[in-house]
Amino acid sequence: EAAGAEGTSLHGMYWRVNGALVMSRGANMIPMEEMEGWYSAEAHVAQVQSAVDAHFNTLRVWGGGVFLPQVWYDACDEMGLLVYH
């Protein structure tokens, strides 16, 4: 059974992307360090690769007002992950 008129009728989180129903499988992305900016671009790319390796399709950016480095967003785009900000 797919999403109903009021939202999801099953447990889980779904998105519609270009009209297609997509079940979200992923994690919440929180800052890797209290002093953001200390991690290298390679560390951010490796984190996104870990999500792909875990068969995630979505990463949610923590709502604490933190924007991650552009390299993280670019890696998500290149590896096909949805970003929920």
Short mmCIF file of the N, C-alpha and C atoms (twelve columns), coordinates in Angstrom:
data_MODEL
# 
_entry.id   MODEL 
# 
loop_
_atom_site.group_PDB 
_atom_site.id 
_atom_site.type_symbol 
_atom_site.label_atom_id 
_atom_site.label_alt_id 
_atom_site.label_comp_id 
_atom_site.label_asym_id 
_atom_site.label_seq_id 
_atom_site.Cartn_x 
_atom_site.Cartn_y 
_atom_site.Cartn_z 
_atom_site.pdbx_PDB_model_num 
ATOM 1   N N  . GLU A 1  0.842  -1.169 0.000   1 
ATOM 2   C CA . GLU A 1  0.000  0.000  0.000   1 
ATOM 3   C C  . GLU A 1  0.891  1.237  0.000   1 
ATOM 4   N N  . ALA A 2  0.563  2.162  -0.819  1 
ATOM 5   C CA . ALA A 2  1.374  3.378  -0.957  1 
ATOM 6   C C  . ALA A 2  0.846  4.475  -0.037  1 
ATOM 7   N N  . ALA A 3  1.436  5.640  -0.155  1 
ATOM 8   C CA . ALA A 3  1.036  6.783  0.672   1 
ATOM 9   C C  . ALA A 3  -0.401 7.164  0.378   1 
ATOM 10  N N  . GLY A 4  -1.147 7.458  1.430   1 
ATOM 11  C CA . GLY A 4  -2.537 7.870  1.294   1 
ATOM 12  C C  . GLY A 4  -2.649 9.368  1.080   1 
ATOM 13  N N  . ALA A 5  -3.874 9.843  0.987   1 
ATOM 14  C CA . ALA A 5  -4.129 11.261 0.740   1 
ATOM 15  C C  . ALA A 5  -3.620 12.130 1.883   1 
ATOM 16  N N  . GLU A 6  -3.604 11.603 3.096   1 
ATOM 17  C CA . GLU A 6  -3.173 12.370 4.263   1 
ATOM 18  C C  . GLU A 6  -1.686 12.196 4.559   1 
ATOM 19  N N  . GLY A 7  -0.973 11.491 3.759   1 
ATOM 20  C CA . GLY A 7  0.443  11.237 4.016   1 
ATOM 21  C C  . GLY A 7  0.736  9.755  3.893   1 
ATOM 22  N N  . THR A 8  1.586  9.259  4.748   1 
ATOM 23  C CA . THR A 8  1.957  7.856  4.667   1 
ATOM 24  C C  . THR A 8  0.964  7.005  5.437   1 
ATOM 25  N N  . SER A 9  0.580  5.911  4.857   1 
ATOM 26  C CA . SER A 9  -0.329 4.994  5.527   1 
ATOM 27  C C  . SER A 9  0.448  3.817  6.112   1 
ATOM 28  N N  . LEU A 10 1.718  3.758  5.852   1 
ATOM 29  C CA . LEU A 10 2.599  2.735  6.402   1 
ATOM 30  C C  . LEU A 10 3.628  3.403  7.297   1 
ATOM 31  N N  . HIS A 11 4.262  2.610  8.135   1 
ATOM 32  C CA . HIS A 11 5.335  3.153  8.963   1 
ATOM 33  C C  . HIS A 11 6.516  3.521  8.072   1 
ATOM 34  N N  . GLY A 12 7.056  4.670  8.294   1 
ATOM 35  C CA . GLY A 12 8.214  5.100  7.513   1 
ATOM 36  C C  . GLY A 12 8.000  6.485  6.950   1 
ATOM 37  N N  . MET A 13 8.981  6.934  6.218   1 
ATOM 38  C CA . MET A 13 8.930  8.271  5.640   1 
ATOM 39  C C  . MET A 13 9.075  8.150  4.131   1 
ATOM 40  N N  . TYR A 14 8.178  8.792  3.419   1 
ATOM 41  C CA . TYR A 14 8.176  8.740  1.969   1 
ATOM 42  C C  . TYR A 14 8.292  10.132 1.388   1 
ATOM 43  N N  . TRP A 15 8.877  10.205 0.216   1 
ATOM 44  C CA . TRP A 15 8.969  11.441 -0.563  1 
ATOM 45  C C  . TRP A 15 8.363  11.160 -1.927  1 
ATOM 46  N N  . ARG A 16 7.953  12.188 -2.585  1 
ATOM 47  C CA . ARG A 16 7.596  12.078 -3.997  1 
ATOM 48  C C  . ARG A 16 8.653  12.867 -4.760  1 
ATOM 49  N N  . VAL A 17 9.332  12.198 -5.666  1 
ATOM 50  C CA . VAL A 17 10.367 12.809 -6.498  1 
ATOM 51  C C  . VAL A 17 9.930  12.649 -7.939  1 
ATOM 52  N N  . ASN A 18 9.654  13.769 -8.590  1 
ATOM 53  C CA . ASN A 18 9.141  13.749 -9.971  1 
ATOM 54  C C  . ASN A 18 7.947  12.818 -10.101 1 
ATOM 55  N N  . GLY A 19 7.098  12.818 -9.062  1 
ATOM 56  C CA . GLY A 19 5.881  12.020 -9.084  1 
ATOM 57  C C  . GLY A 19 6.047  10.595 -8.589  1 
ATOM 58  N N  . ALA A 20 7.271  10.129 -8.446  1 
ATOM 59  C CA . ALA A 20 7.519  8.749  -8.011  1 
ATOM 60  C C  . ALA A 20 7.621  8.696  -6.487  1 
ATOM 61  N N  . LEU A 21 7.001  7.691  -5.896  1 
ATOM 62  C CA . LEU A 21 7.059  7.490  -4.463  1 
ATOM 63  C C  . LEU A 21 8.401  6.862  -4.087  1 
ATOM 64  N N  . VAL A 22 9.104  7.471  -3.138  1 
ATOM 65  C CA . VAL A 22 10.418 6.990  -2.709  1 
ATOM 66  C C  . VAL A 22 10.392 6.820  -1.197  1 
ATOM 67  N N  . MET A 23 10.718 5.619  -0.721  1 
ATOM 68  C CA . MET A 23 10.822 5.406  0.719   1 
ATOM 69  C C  . MET A 23 12.187 5.890  1.183   1 
ATOM 70  N N  . SER A 24 12.178 6.696  2.210   1 
ATOM 71  C CA . SER A 24 13.414 7.257  2.739   1 
ATOM 72  C C  . SER A 24 14.082 6.266  3.684   1 
ATOM 73  N N  . ARG A 25 15.348 5.975  3.407   1 
ATOM 74  C CA . ARG A 25 16.182 5.132  4.278   1 
ATOM 75  C C  . ARG A 25 17.457 5.921  4.533   1 
ATOM 76  N N  . GLY A 26 17.663 6.303  5.772   1 
ATOM 77  C CA . GLY A 26 18.842 7.114  6.001   1 
ATOM 78  C C  . GLY A 26 19.113 7.422  7.454   1 
ATOM 79  N N  . ALA A 27 19.751 8.561  7.653   1 
ATOM 80  C CA . ALA A 27 20.205 8.930  8.985   1 
ATOM 81  C C  . ALA A 27 20.185 10.447 9.136   1 
ATOM 82  N N  . ASN A 28 20.308 10.868 10.377  1 
ATOM 83  C CA . ASN A 28 20.404 12.271 10.721  1 
ATOM 84  C C  . ASN A 28 21.884 12.655 10.754  1 
ATOM 85  N N  . MET A 29 22.243 13.677 10.023  1 
ATOM 86  C CA . MET A 29 23.633 14.128 9.961   1 
ATOM 87  C C  . MET A 29 23.846 15.234 10.972  1 
ATOM 88  N N  . ILE A 30 24.671 14.982 11.970  1 
ATOM 89  C CA . ILE A 30 25.008 15.998 12.962  1 
ATOM 90  C C  . ILE A 30 26.464 16.411 12.750  1 
ATOM 91  N N  . PRO A 31 26.869 17.550 13.286  1 
ATOM 92  C CA . PRO A 31 28.266 17.966 13.090  1 
ATOM 93  C C  . PRO A 31 29.245 16.893 13.578  1 
ATOM 94  N N  . MET A 32 30.308 16.674 12.820  1 
ATOM 95  C CA . MET A 32 31.299 15.661 13.172  1 
ATOM 96  C C  . MET A 32 32.217 16.134 14.288  1 
ATOM 97  N N  . GLU A 33 32.230 17.422 14.550  1 
ATOM 98  C CA . GLU A 33 33.163 18.001 15.523  1 
ATOM 99  C C  . GLU A 33 32.543 19.268 16.076  1 
ATOM 100 N N  . GLU A 34 32.803 19.569 17.328  1 
ATOM 101 C CA . GLU A 34 32.273 20.792 17.918  1 
ATOM 102 C C  . GLU A 34 32.766 22.025 17.166  1 
ATOM 103 N N  . MET A 35 33.985 21.980 16.726  1 
ATOM 104 C CA . MET A 35 34.572 23.082 15.975  1 
ATOM 105 C C  . MET A 35 34.494 22.743 14.488  1 
ATOM 106 N N  . GLU A 36 33.320 22.937 13.907  1 
ATOM 107 C CA . GLU A 36 33.106 22.584 12.502  1 
ATOM 108 C C  . GLU A 36 34.148 23.281 11.629  1 
ATOM 109 N N  . GLY A 37 34.651 22.569 10.666  1 
ATOM 110 C CA . GLY A 37 35.675 23.097 9.787   1 
ATOM 111 C C  . GLY A 37 37.017 22.409 9.998   1 
ATOM 112 N N  . TRP A 38 37.116 21.592 11.031  1 
ATOM 113 C CA . TRP A 38 38.362 20.881 11.305  1 
ATOM 114 C C  . TRP A 38 38.514 19.639 10.435  1 
ATOM 115 N N  . TYR A 39 37.414 19.119 9.910   1 
ATOM 116 C CA . TYR A 39 37.489 17.901 9.111   1 
ATOM 117 C C  . TYR A 39 37.794 18.242 7.661   1 
ATOM 118 N N  . SER A 40 38.546 17.374 7.032   1 
ATOM 119 C CA . SER A 40 38.947 17.589 5.641   1 
ATOM 120 C C  . SER A 40 37.798 17.271 4.687   1 
ATOM 121 N N  . ALA A 41 37.964 17.723 3.462   1 
ATOM 122 C CA . ALA A 41 36.985 17.400 2.424   1 
ATOM 123 C C  . ALA A 41 36.876 15.887 2.252   1 
ATOM 124 N N  . GLU A 42 37.996 15.198 2.341   1 
ATOM 125 C CA . GLU A 42 37.994 13.740 2.187   1 
ATOM 126 C C  . GLU A 42 37.166 13.065 3.277   1 
ATOM 127 N N  . ALA A 43 37.194 13.602 4.488   1 
ATOM 128 C CA . ALA A 43 36.403 13.033 5.579   1 
ATOM 129 C C  . ALA A 43 34.911 13.188 5.314   1 
ATOM 130 N N  . HIS A 44 34.519 14.319 4.754   1 
ATOM 131 C CA . HIS A 44 33.105 14.532 4.433   1 
ATOM 132 C C  . HIS A 44 32.654 13.604 3.315   1 
ATOM 133 N N  . VAL A 45 33.485 13.429 2.306   1 
ATOM 134 C CA . VAL A 45 33.156 12.513 1.204   1 
ATOM 135 C C  . VAL A 45 33.081 11.079 1.722   1 
ATOM 136 N N  . ALA A 46 34.000 10.701 2.603   1 
ATOM 137 C CA . ALA A 46 33.997 9.345  3.171   1 
ATOM 138 C C  . ALA A 46 32.729 9.101  3.980   1 
ATOM 139 N N  . GLN A 47 32.246 10.112 4.650   1 
ATOM 140 C CA . GLN A 47 31.015 9.961  5.428   1 
ATOM 141 C C  . GLN A 47 29.821 9.699  4.506   1 
ATOM 142 N N  . VAL A 48 29.752 10.413 3.403   1 
ATOM 143 C CA . VAL A 48 28.676 10.187 2.440   1 
ATOM 144 C C  . VAL A 48 28.821 8.793  1.825   1 
ATOM 145 N N  . GLN A 49 30.039 8.383  1.515   1 
ATOM 146 C CA . GLN A 49 30.264 7.047  0.966   1 
ATOM 147 C C  . GLN A 49 29.811 5.973  1.950   1 
ATOM 148 N N  . SER A 50 30.020 6.198  3.235   1 
ATOM 149 C CA . SER A 50 29.562 5.246  4.259   1 
ATOM 150 C C  . SER A 50 28.045 5.107  4.229   1 
ATOM 151 N N  . ALA A 51 27.342 6.207  4.020   1 
ATOM 152 C CA . ALA A 51 25.884 6.160  3.920   1 
ATOM 153 C C  . ALA A 51 25.453 5.350  2.699   1 
ATOM 154 N N  . VAL A 52 26.128 5.562  1.585   1 
ATOM 155 C CA . VAL A 52 25.829 4.796  0.366   1 
ATOM 156 C C  . VAL A 52 26.104 3.314  0.603   1 
ATOM 157 N N  . ASP A 53 27.230 3.001  1.244   1 
ATOM 158 C CA . ASP A 53 27.585 1.610  1.529   1 
ATOM 159 C C  . ASP A 53 26.562 0.940  2.438   1 
ATOM 160 N N  . ALA A 54 25.885 1.736  3.285   1 
ATOM 161 C CA . ALA A 54 24.856 1.210  4.190   1 
ATOM 162 C C  . ALA A 54 23.486 1.136  3.504   1 
ATOM 163 N N  . HIS A 55 23.445 1.430  2.205   1 
ATOM 164 C CA . HIS A 55 22.223 1.395  1.396   1 
ATOM 165 C C  . HIS A 55 21.221 2.468  1.814   1 
ATOM 166 N N  . PHE A 56 21.726 3.599  2.320   1 
ATOM 167 C CA . PHE A 56 20.869 4.741  2.616   1 
ATOM 168 C C  . PHE A 56 20.577 5.471  1.311   1 
ATOM 169 N N  . ASN A 57 19.461 6.181  1.275   1 
ATOM 170 C CA . ASN A 57 19.181 7.037  0.129   1 
ATOM 171 C C  . ASN A 57 18.888 8.477  0.560   1 
ATOM 172 N N  . THR A 58 18.906 8.740  1.887   1 
ATOM 173 C CA . THR A 58 18.591 10.060 2.418   1 
ATOM 174 C C  . THR A 58 19.498 10.390 3.593   1 
ATOM 175 N N  . LEU A 59 19.981 11.622 3.640   1 
ATOM 176 C CA . LEU A 59 20.654 12.141 4.825   1 
ATOM 177 C C  . LEU A 59 19.951 13.430 5.215   1 
ATOM 178 N N  . ARG A 60 19.587 13.520 6.484   1 
ATOM 179 C CA . ARG A 60 18.928 14.716 7.010   1 
ATOM 180 C C  . ARG A 60 19.965 15.555 7.743   1 
ATOM 181 N N  . VAL A 61 20.055 16.820 7.374   1 
ATOM 182 C CA . VAL A 61 20.978 17.724 8.040   1 
ATOM 183 C C  . VAL A 61 20.320 18.188 9.332   1 
ATOM 184 N N  . TRP A 62 21.030 18.043 10.420  1 
ATOM 185 C CA . TRP A 62 20.564 18.422 11.743  1 
ATOM 186 C C  . TRP A 62 20.057 19.853 11.741  1 
ATOM 187 N N  . GLY A 63 18.985 20.086 12.464  1 
ATOM 188 C CA . GLY A 63 18.349 21.394 12.461  1 
ATOM 189 C C  . GLY A 63 18.962 22.413 13.392  1 
ATOM 190 N N  . GLY A 64 20.201 22.275 13.761  1 
ATOM 191 C CA . GLY A 64 20.837 23.199 14.686  1 
ATOM 192 C C  . GLY A 64 21.455 24.419 14.033  1 
ATOM 193 N N  . GLY A 65 21.079 24.688 12.791  1 
ATOM 194 C CA . GLY A 65 21.573 25.880 12.132  1 
ATOM 195 C C  . GLY A 65 22.933 25.711 11.483  1 
ATOM 196 N N  . VAL A 66 23.399 24.476 11.351  1 
ATOM 197 C CA . VAL A 66 24.715 24.223 10.783  1 
ATOM 198 C C  . VAL A 66 24.574 23.881 9.300   1 
ATOM 199 N N  . PHE A 67 25.348 24.553 8.471   1 
ATOM 200 C CA . PHE A 67 25.442 24.188 7.061   1 
ATOM 201 C C  . PHE A 67 26.766 23.481 6.874   1 
ATOM 202 N N  . LEU A 68 26.714 22.342 6.259   1 
ATOM 203 C CA . LEU A 68 27.924 21.561 6.024   1 
ATOM 204 C C  . LEU A 68 28.695 22.146 4.846   1 
ATOM 205 N N  . PRO A 69 29.967 21.778 4.716   1 
ATOM 206 C CA . PRO A 69 30.766 22.274 3.584   1 
ATOM 207 C C  . PRO A 69 30.164 21.838 2.245   1 
ATOM 208 N N  . GLN A 70 30.349 22.636 1.229   1 
ATOM 209 C CA . GLN A 70 29.793 22.349 -0.096  1 
ATOM 210 C C  . GLN A 70 30.222 20.978 -0.607  1 
ATOM 211 N N  . VAL A 71 31.421 20.543 -0.246  1 
ATOM 212 C CA . VAL A 71 31.903 19.241 -0.716  1 
ATOM 213 C C  . VAL A 71 30.969 18.117 -0.247  1 
ATOM 214 N N  . TRP A 72 30.366 18.267 0.931   1 
ATOM 215 C CA . TRP A 72 29.433 17.257 1.444   1 
ATOM 216 C C  . TRP A 72 28.183 17.200 0.572   1 
ATOM 217 N N  . TYR A 73 27.620 18.369 0.261   1 
ATOM 218 C CA . TYR A 73 26.429 18.433 -0.595  1 
ATOM 219 C C  . TYR A 73 26.747 17.913 -1.997  1 
ATOM 220 N N  . ASP A 74 27.913 18.256 -2.519  1 
ATOM 221 C CA . ASP A 74 28.324 17.779 -3.844  1 
ATOM 222 C C  . ASP A 74 28.456 16.260 -3.853  1 
ATOM 223 N N  . ALA A 75 29.030 15.698 -2.780  1 
ATOM 224 C CA . ALA A 75 29.177 14.236 -2.699  1 
ATOM 225 C C  . ALA A 75 27.804 13.563 -2.648  1 
ATOM 226 N N  . CYS A 76 26.877 14.142 -1.900  1 
ATOM 227 C CA . CYS A 76 25.518 13.593 -1.859  1 
ATOM 228 C C  . CYS A 76 24.902 13.602 -3.258  1 
ATOM 229 N N  . ASP A 77 25.070 14.694 -3.962  1 
ATOM 230 C CA . ASP A 77 24.537 14.813 -5.317  1 
ATOM 231 C C  . ASP A 77 25.173 13.779 -6.243  1 
ATOM 232 N N  . GLU A 78 26.479 13.662 -6.206  1 
ATOM 233 C CA . GLU A 78 27.192 12.735 -7.087  1 
ATOM 234 C C  . GLU A 78 26.856 11.275 -6.790  1 
ATOM 235 N N  . MET A 79 26.588 10.969 -5.505  1 
ATOM 236 C CA . MET A 79 26.323 9.582  -5.112  1 
ATOM 237 C C  . MET A 79 24.831 9.258  -5.042  1 
ATOM 238 N N  . GLY A 80 23.990 10.242 -5.388  1 
ATOM 239 C CA . GLY A 80 22.557 9.980  -5.496  1 
ATOM 240 C C  . GLY A 80 21.773 9.990  -4.196  1 
ATOM 241 N N  . LEU A 81 22.256 10.689 -3.173  1 
ATOM 242 C CA . LEU A 81 21.520 10.758 -1.913  1 
ATOM 243 C C  . LEU A 81 20.625 11.983 -1.880  1 
ATOM 244 N N  . LEU A 82 19.408 11.806 -1.347  1 
ATOM 245 C CA . LEU A 82 18.526 12.932 -1.091  1 
ATOM 246 C C  . LEU A 82 19.022 13.644 0.161   1 
ATOM 247 N N  . VAL A 83 18.964 14.958 0.160   1 
ATOM 248 C CA . VAL A 83 19.341 15.737 1.341   1 
ATOM 249 C C  . VAL A 83 18.093 16.419 1.859   1 
ATOM 250 N N  . TYR A 84 17.786 16.156 3.122   1 
ATOM 251 C CA . TYR A 84 16.632 16.762 3.790   1 
ATOM 252 C C  . TYR A 84 17.189 17.788 4.756   1 
ATOM 253 N N  . HIS A 85 17.009 19.065 4.430   1 
ATOM 254 C CA . HIS A 85 17.601 20.131 5.235   1 
ATOM 255 C C  . HIS A 85 16.520 20.914 5.931   1 
# 
